[in-house]
Amino acid sequence: GATATLVGLLSLLAVAAGGKLLVVPVDGSHWLSMREVLGSLRDRGHEVVVVAPEVSLYIKPSKDFVMKMYPVPFTQEEMDEDFQGFTKDLFEGGSFLTRVLRLYRRSKKTSALFLASCTHLLHNKELLKYLEDTKFDAILTDPILPCGQILAEHLALPSVYFLQQIPCALEYEATQCPNPPSYVPRVFTDHTDRMTFLQRVKNLLYDLPNLFLCDAVFQPYAQLASEFLRRPVTVPDLLRQASIWLMKIDFILHYPKPLMPNMVLVSGVNCAHKKLTQ
């Protein structure tokens, strides 16, 4: 299935038995599908080290991997409250402008927690020295937040991305992959991949707010990366270093769109394992 294909691709980056994989996950639902893959990697003889904050929703210690935790400047209650608010804001109705403004405000608040977590990871000298000394073969991370890629650049490791999509379609900018609004529907438009001329114009206009969302969420990471790596760097600069993009999409639930050669579709890892009736 999809998980077996995914594990096979990851194993290519650590061909020797007992390869070492560093994992920098993103909390929430992003972690749940990644967690399943790590168990399969362990069964194949790979050593998996997961780096995560002491305060998290779902990232907990497991027999499937070594857990390296670091302190963060917020409490479990603050994180729980923020995630509940994000879920509410995401599914609440309203006009397009209302939804964009609501998502903008919530994104700034939520990203501040993740940015604080990333900053404390990169400035944890003891943990950083452990990661430098361990000599990993590759890094697996979810690039929806680029903390893992900053670490990959510092450690000079090949990186594998495990994602569904990145806000503002940064995966397409970073890989120079075509993403034309003429037939790739934008979020919130409710369009299909077959649009009239006016719908295409609307599709193009719906892209504009993304510029503000991206700046609010990702610009602080560009600043953090530049300070940490001691050279000017943008978020697309970081993202384009990926060796493989493992995309948790398919063309059954998602509209057909262009892909680059290192973008591999691994849809199915989000599905629950249940025995179907006749």
Short mmCIF file of N, CA, C and O in Angstrom, two decimals, residues 96-183:
data_model
loop_
_atom_site.label_atom_id
_atom_site.label_comp_id
_atom_site.label_asym_id
_atom_site.label_seq_id
_atom_site.Cartn_x
_atom_site.Cartn_y
_atom_site.Cartn_z
N PHE A 96 -15.91 35.32 2.01
CA PHE A 96 -14.50 35.05 1.70
C PHE A 96 -13.59 35.99 2.49
O PHE A 96 -12.60 35.56 3.10
N LEU A 97 -13.91 37.29 2.49
CA LEU A 97 -13.08 38.27 3.18
C LEU A 97 -13.05 37.99 4.69
O LEU A 97 -11.99 38.05 5.33
N THR A 98 -14.21 37.65 5.25
CA THR A 98 -14.28 37.33 6.68
C THR A 98 -13.40 36.14 7.01
O THR A 98 -12.66 36.14 8.00
N ARG A 99 -13.46 35.10 6.17
CA ARG A 99 -12.66 33.89 6.42
C ARG A 99 -11.17 34.18 6.31
O ARG A 99 -10.38 33.69 7.10
N VAL A 100 -10.79 34.98 5.33
CA VAL A 100 -9.38 35.32 5.14
C VAL A 100 -8.84 36.10 6.33
O VAL A 100 -7.76 35.79 6.87
N LEU A 101 -9.60 37.12 6.78
CA LEU A 101 -9.15 37.93 7.92
C LEU A 101 -9.07 37.09 9.20
O LEU A 101 -8.14 37.22 9.99
N ARG A 102 -10.07 36.21 9.38
CA ARG A 102 -10.07 35.35 10.56
C ARG A 102 -8.88 34.38 10.52
O ARG A 102 -8.20 34.18 11.53
N LEU A 103 -8.63 33.81 9.35
CA LEU A 103 -7.51 32.88 9.21
C LEU A 103 -6.17 33.61 9.37
O LEU A 103 -5.22 33.05 9.93
N TYR A 104 -6.11 34.84 8.90
CA TYR A 104 -4.88 35.64 9.04
C TYR A 104 -4.55 35.88 10.51
O TYR A 104 -3.42 35.67 10.94
N ARG A 105 -5.56 36.30 11.28
CA ARG A 105 -5.34 36.57 12.71
C ARG A 105 -4.94 35.28 13.45
O ARG A 105 -4.02 35.27 14.27
N ARG A 106 -5.64 34.20 13.15
CA ARG A 106 -5.35 32.94 13.83
C ARG A 106 -3.98 32.39 13.42
O ARG A 106 -3.24 31.86 14.25
N SER A 107 -3.65 32.53 12.15
CA SER A 107 -2.35 32.04 11.67
C SER A 107 -1.20 32.76 12.37
O SER A 107 -0.19 32.14 12.73
N LYS A 108 -1.33 34.07 12.58
CA LYS A 108 -0.28 34.82 13.27
C LYS A 108 -0.11 34.31 14.70
O LYS A 108 1.02 34.15 15.19
N LYS A 109 -1.24 34.03 15.36
CA LYS A 109 -1.18 33.59 16.75
C LYS A 109 -0.59 32.18 16.85
O LYS A 109 0.29 31.91 17.68
N THR A 110 -1.07 31.27 16.00
CA THR A 110 -0.60 29.89 16.05
C THR A 110 0.87 29.80 15.63
O THR A 110 1.66 29.08 16.24
N SER A 111 1.24 30.53 14.58
CA SER A 111 2.61 30.47 14.10
C SER A 111 3.60 31.03 15.12
O SER A 111 4.76 30.63 15.14
N ALA A 112 3.12 31.94 15.99
CA ALA A 112 4.00 32.47 17.03
C ALA A 112 4.42 31.36 18.00
O ALA A 112 5.57 31.32 18.46
N LEU A 113 3.50 30.43 18.30
CA LEU A 113 3.84 29.30 19.17
C LEU A 113 4.88 28.40 18.50
O LEU A 113 5.88 28.01 19.12
N PHE A 114 4.65 28.07 17.24
CA PHE A 114 5.58 27.19 16.52
C PHE A 114 6.94 27.86 16.33
O PHE A 114 7.98 27.20 16.40
N LEU A 115 6.93 29.17 16.07
CA LEU A 115 8.19 29.89 15.90
C LEU A 115 8.99 29.89 17.20
O LEU A 115 10.21 29.69 17.19
N ALA A 116 8.29 30.10 18.33
CA ALA A 116 8.97 30.05 19.63
C ALA A 116 9.58 28.67 19.86
O ALA A 116 10.71 28.55 20.36
N SER A 117 8.84 27.63 19.48
CA SER A 117 9.33 26.26 19.63
C SER A 117 10.57 26.03 18.78
O SER A 117 11.58 25.48 19.24
N CYS A 118 10.54 26.49 17.53
CA CYS A 118 11.68 26.33 16.63
C CYS A 118 12.90 27.09 17.14
O CYS A 118 14.03 26.59 17.12
N THR A 119 12.68 28.30 17.62
CA THR A 119 13.78 29.11 18.14
C THR A 119 14.46 28.42 19.32
O THR A 119 15.69 28.39 19.40
N HIS A 120 13.66 27.84 20.21
CA HIS A 120 14.24 27.15 21.37
C HIS A 120 14.96 25.86 20.97
O HIS A 120 15.92 25.46 21.63
N LEU A 121 14.52 25.23 19.90
CA LEU A 121 15.23 24.06 19.39
C LEU A 121 16.60 24.46 18.85
O LEU A 121 17.63 23.86 19.20
N LEU A 122 16.63 25.48 18.01
CA LEU A 122 17.88 25.87 17.36
C LEU A 122 18.89 26.48 18.33
O LEU A 122 20.09 26.47 18.06
N HIS A 123 18.40 26.99 19.46
CA HIS A 123 19.30 27.59 20.44
C HIS A 123 19.57 26.67 21.63
O HIS A 123 20.15 27.10 22.63
N ASN A 124 19.15 25.42 21.53
CA ASN A 124 19.44 24.44 22.57
C ASN A 124 20.79 23.80 22.26
O ASN A 124 20.89 22.84 21.49
N LYS A 125 21.85 24.34 22.83
CA LYS A 125 23.21 23.94 22.46
C LYS A 125 23.49 22.47 22.76
O LYS A 125 24.17 21.78 21.99
N GLU A 126 22.98 21.98 23.87
CA GLU A 126 23.21 20.58 24.23
C GLU A 126 22.57 19.64 23.22
O GLU A 126 23.21 18.67 22.75
N LEU A 127 21.33 19.90 22.85
CA LEU A 127 20.64 19.06 21.87
C LEU A 127 21.28 19.18 20.50
O LEU A 127 21.46 18.19 19.79
N LEU A 128 21.67 20.40 20.14
CA LEU A 128 22.30 20.63 18.84
C LEU A 128 23.61 19.85 18.73
O LEU A 128 23.91 19.27 17.68
N LYS A 129 24.38 19.83 19.82
CA LYS A 129 25.65 19.09 19.79
C LYS A 129 25.40 17.60 19.63
O LYS A 129 26.12 16.90 18.88
N TYR A 130 24.37 17.09 20.29
CA TYR A 130 24.01 15.67 20.12
C TYR A 130 23.67 15.36 18.67
O TYR A 130 24.11 14.36 18.10
N LEU A 131 22.88 16.24 18.04
CA LEU A 131 22.48 16.03 16.65
C LEU A 131 23.68 16.10 15.71
O LEU A 131 23.78 15.35 14.74
N GLU A 132 24.60 17.01 15.99
CA GLU A 132 25.81 17.15 15.16
C GLU A 132 26.71 15.92 15.28
O GLU A 132 27.31 15.47 14.31
N ASP A 133 26.79 15.36 16.49
CA ASP A 133 27.70 14.23 16.74
C ASP A 133 27.13 12.89 16.28
O ASP A 133 27.88 11.93 16.10
N THR A 134 25.80 12.80 16.10
CA THR A 134 25.17 11.51 15.82
C THR A 134 25.38 11.04 14.39
O THR A 134 25.34 9.84 14.11
N LYS A 135 25.62 11.95 13.46
CA LYS A 135 25.88 11.60 12.05
C LYS A 135 24.70 10.85 11.42
O LYS A 135 24.78 9.66 11.14
N PHE A 136 23.62 11.55 11.22
CA PHE A 136 22.43 10.97 10.60
C PHE A 136 22.64 10.81 9.10
O PHE A 136 23.48 11.46 8.49
N ASP A 137 21.84 9.91 8.50
CA ASP A 137 21.89 9.70 7.05
C ASP A 137 20.95 10.65 6.31
O ASP A 137 21.20 11.01 5.16
N ALA A 138 19.85 11.02 6.95
CA ALA A 138 18.87 11.88 6.29
C ALA A 138 17.94 12.46 7.35
O ALA A 138 17.94 12.04 8.51
N ILE A 139 17.15 13.45 6.92
CA ILE A 139 16.16 14.06 7.81
C ILE A 139 14.79 13.98 7.15
O ILE A 139 14.65 14.18 5.95
N LEU A 140 13.79 13.60 7.94
CA LEU A 140 12.40 13.55 7.50
C LEU A 140 11.65 14.65 8.23
O LEU A 140 11.69 14.72 9.47
N THR A 141 10.95 15.51 7.49
CA THR A 141 10.26 16.62 8.15
C THR A 141 9.03 17.02 7.34
O THR A 141 8.92 16.70 6.16
N ASP A 142 8.11 17.71 8.00
CA ASP A 142 6.94 18.28 7.34
C ASP A 142 7.25 19.76 7.08
O ASP A 142 7.41 20.53 8.03
N PRO A 143 7.34 20.18 5.82
CA PRO A 143 7.79 21.54 5.51
C PRO A 143 6.71 22.61 5.64
O PRO A 143 6.96 23.75 5.27
N ILE A 144 5.53 22.24 6.15
CA ILE A 144 4.52 23.28 6.34
C ILE A 144 5.06 24.36 7.27
O ILE A 144 4.68 25.52 7.19
N LEU A 145 5.99 23.97 8.14
CA LEU A 145 6.81 24.91 8.90
C LEU A 145 8.26 24.49 8.70
O LEU A 145 8.58 23.32 8.89
N PRO A 146 9.15 25.41 8.31
CA PRO A 146 10.48 25.01 7.81
C PRO A 146 11.55 24.83 8.87
O PRO A 146 12.74 24.89 8.56
N CYS A 147 11.18 24.56 10.12
CA CYS A 147 12.18 24.39 11.17
C CYS A 147 13.10 23.20 10.87
O CYS A 147 14.32 23.26 11.04
N GLY A 148 12.51 22.10 10.41
CA GLY A 148 13.30 20.92 10.09
C GLY A 148 14.30 21.18 8.98
O GLY A 148 15.42 20.67 8.99
N GLN A 149 13.90 22.02 8.00
CA GLN A 149 14.82 22.29 6.89
C GLN A 149 15.96 23.20 7.32
O GLN A 149 17.07 23.10 6.79
N ILE A 150 15.71 24.11 8.27
CA ILE A 150 16.80 24.92 8.82
C ILE A 150 17.83 24.00 9.46
O ILE A 150 19.06 24.16 9.28
N LEU A 151 17.34 23.02 10.20
CA LEU A 151 18.23 22.05 10.85
C LEU A 151 18.97 21.21 9.81
O LEU A 151 20.15 20.92 9.95
N ALA A 152 18.28 20.82 8.73
CA ALA A 152 18.90 20.03 7.67
C ALA A 152 20.04 20.81 7.02
O ALA A 152 21.11 20.24 6.71
N GLU A 153 19.86 22.10 6.82
CA GLU A 153 20.91 22.94 6.25
C GLU A 153 22.11 23.02 7.19
O GLU A 153 23.26 22.92 6.77
N HIS A 154 21.83 23.18 8.47
CA HIS A 154 22.91 23.28 9.46
C HIS A 154 23.71 21.98 9.54
O HIS A 154 24.95 21.99 9.65
N LEU A 155 23.00 20.84 9.49
CA LEU A 155 23.65 19.54 9.62
C LEU A 155 24.12 18.98 8.28
O LEU A 155 24.74 17.91 8.25
N ALA A 156 23.83 19.70 7.18
CA ALA A 156 24.20 19.27 5.83
C ALA A 156 23.66 17.87 5.52
O ALA A 156 24.39 16.99 5.07
N LEU A 157 22.36 17.68 5.79
CA LEU A 157 21.71 16.38 5.57
C LEU A 157 20.76 16.44 4.37
O LEU A 157 20.07 17.45 4.18
N PRO A 158 20.68 15.35 3.59
CA PRO A 158 19.62 15.27 2.58
C PRO A 158 18.27 15.21 3.28
O PRO A 158 18.15 14.60 4.35
N SER A 159 17.27 15.86 2.71
CA SER A 159 15.98 15.96 3.40
C SER A 159 14.86 15.38 2.56
O SER A 159 14.82 15.50 1.34
N VAL A 160 13.92 14.73 3.27
CA VAL A 160 12.71 14.18 2.68
C VAL A 160 11.53 14.91 3.30
O VAL A 160 11.42 15.00 4.53
N TYR A 161 10.66 15.45 2.45
CA TYR A 161 9.49 16.16 2.94
C TYR A 161 8.27 15.25 2.89
O TYR A 161 8.07 14.51 1.93
N PHE A 162 7.44 15.36 3.92
CA PHE A 162 6.24 14.54 4.06
C PHE A 162 5.09 15.50 4.30
O PHE A 162 4.98 16.07 5.39
N LEU A 163 4.25 15.74 3.29
CA LEU A 163 3.28 16.83 3.41
C LEU A 163 2.05 16.59 2.54
O LEU A 163 2.04 15.72 1.66
N GLN A 164 1.02 17.37 2.84
CA GLN A 164 -0.13 17.42 1.94
C GLN A 164 -0.03 18.66 1.07
O GLN A 164 0.00 18.58 -0.14
N GLN A 165 0.07 19.81 1.69
CA GLN A 165 0.31 21.04 0.95
C GLN A 165 0.84 22.09 1.90
O GLN A 165 0.74 21.97 3.12
N ILE A 166 1.44 23.13 1.34
CA ILE A 166 1.98 24.23 2.14
C ILE A 166 1.14 25.47 1.84
O ILE A 166 0.76 25.70 0.68
N PRO A 167 0.82 26.27 2.86
CA PRO A 167 0.07 27.50 2.59
C PRO A 167 0.75 28.35 1.50
O PRO A 167 1.97 28.38 1.40
N CYS A 168 -0.08 29.00 0.70
CA CYS A 168 0.40 29.91 -0.35
C CYS A 168 1.14 29.18 -1.46
O CYS A 168 1.87 29.79 -2.24
N ALA A 169 0.97 27.84 -1.52
CA ALA A 169 1.57 27.05 -2.60
C ALA A 169 3.07 27.23 -2.70
O ALA A 169 3.64 27.25 -3.79
N LEU A 170 3.73 27.33 -1.57
CA LEU A 170 5.19 27.52 -1.58
C LEU A 170 5.92 26.32 -2.16
O LEU A 170 7.04 26.45 -2.64
N GLU A 171 5.30 25.13 -2.10
CA GLU A 171 5.95 23.96 -2.69
C GLU A 171 6.13 24.13 -4.19
O GLU A 171 7.10 23.62 -4.78
N TYR A 172 5.22 24.86 -4.83
CA TYR A 172 5.33 25.07 -6.28
C TYR A 172 6.35 26.16 -6.61
O TYR A 172 7.09 26.05 -7.58
N GLU A 173 6.40 27.19 -5.78
CA GLU A 173 7.41 28.23 -5.98
C GLU A 173 8.81 27.66 -5.76
O GLU A 173 9.74 27.91 -6.54
N ALA A 174 8.96 26.85 -4.70
CA ALA A 174 10.28 26.33 -4.36
C ALA A 174 10.82 25.37 -5.41
O ALA A 174 12.02 25.32 -5.66
N THR A 175 9.93 24.59 -6.02
CA THR A 175 10.37 23.59 -7.00
C THR A 175 10.24 24.09 -8.44
O THR A 175 10.55 23.36 -9.38
N GLN A 176 9.77 25.35 -8.60
CA GLN A 176 9.50 25.92 -9.93
C GLN A 176 8.49 25.07 -10.70
O GLN A 176 8.56 24.94 -11.92
N CYS A 177 7.57 24.49 -9.96
CA CYS A 177 6.53 23.65 -10.56
C CYS A 177 5.39 24.54 -11.05
O CYS A 177 4.93 25.42 -10.33
N PRO A 178 4.91 24.33 -12.28
CA PRO A 178 3.78 25.13 -12.78
C PRO A 178 2.55 24.97 -11.87
O PRO A 178 2.26 23.87 -11.41
N ASN A 179 1.88 26.08 -11.62
CA ASN A 179 0.68 26.06 -10.78
C ASN A 179 -0.32 27.08 -11.31
O ASN A 179 -0.72 28.00 -10.60
N PRO A 180 -0.71 26.97 -12.57
CA PRO A 180 -1.48 28.04 -13.22
C PRO A 180 -2.89 28.19 -12.68
O PRO A 180 -3.61 27.20 -12.55
N PRO A 181 -3.30 29.41 -12.34
CA PRO A 181 -4.68 29.64 -11.87
C PRO A 181 -5.70 29.43 -12.98
O PRO A 181 -6.89 29.45 -12.73
N SER A 182 -5.24 29.22 -14.22
CA SER A 182 -6.17 28.98 -15.31
C SER A 182 -6.88 27.64 -15.17
O SER A 182 -7.98 27.46 -15.66
N TYR A 183 -6.24 26.65 -14.48
CA TYR A 183 -6.95 25.38 -14.28
C TYR A 183 -6.63 24.65 -12.99
O TYR A 183 -7.14 23.56 -12.76
#
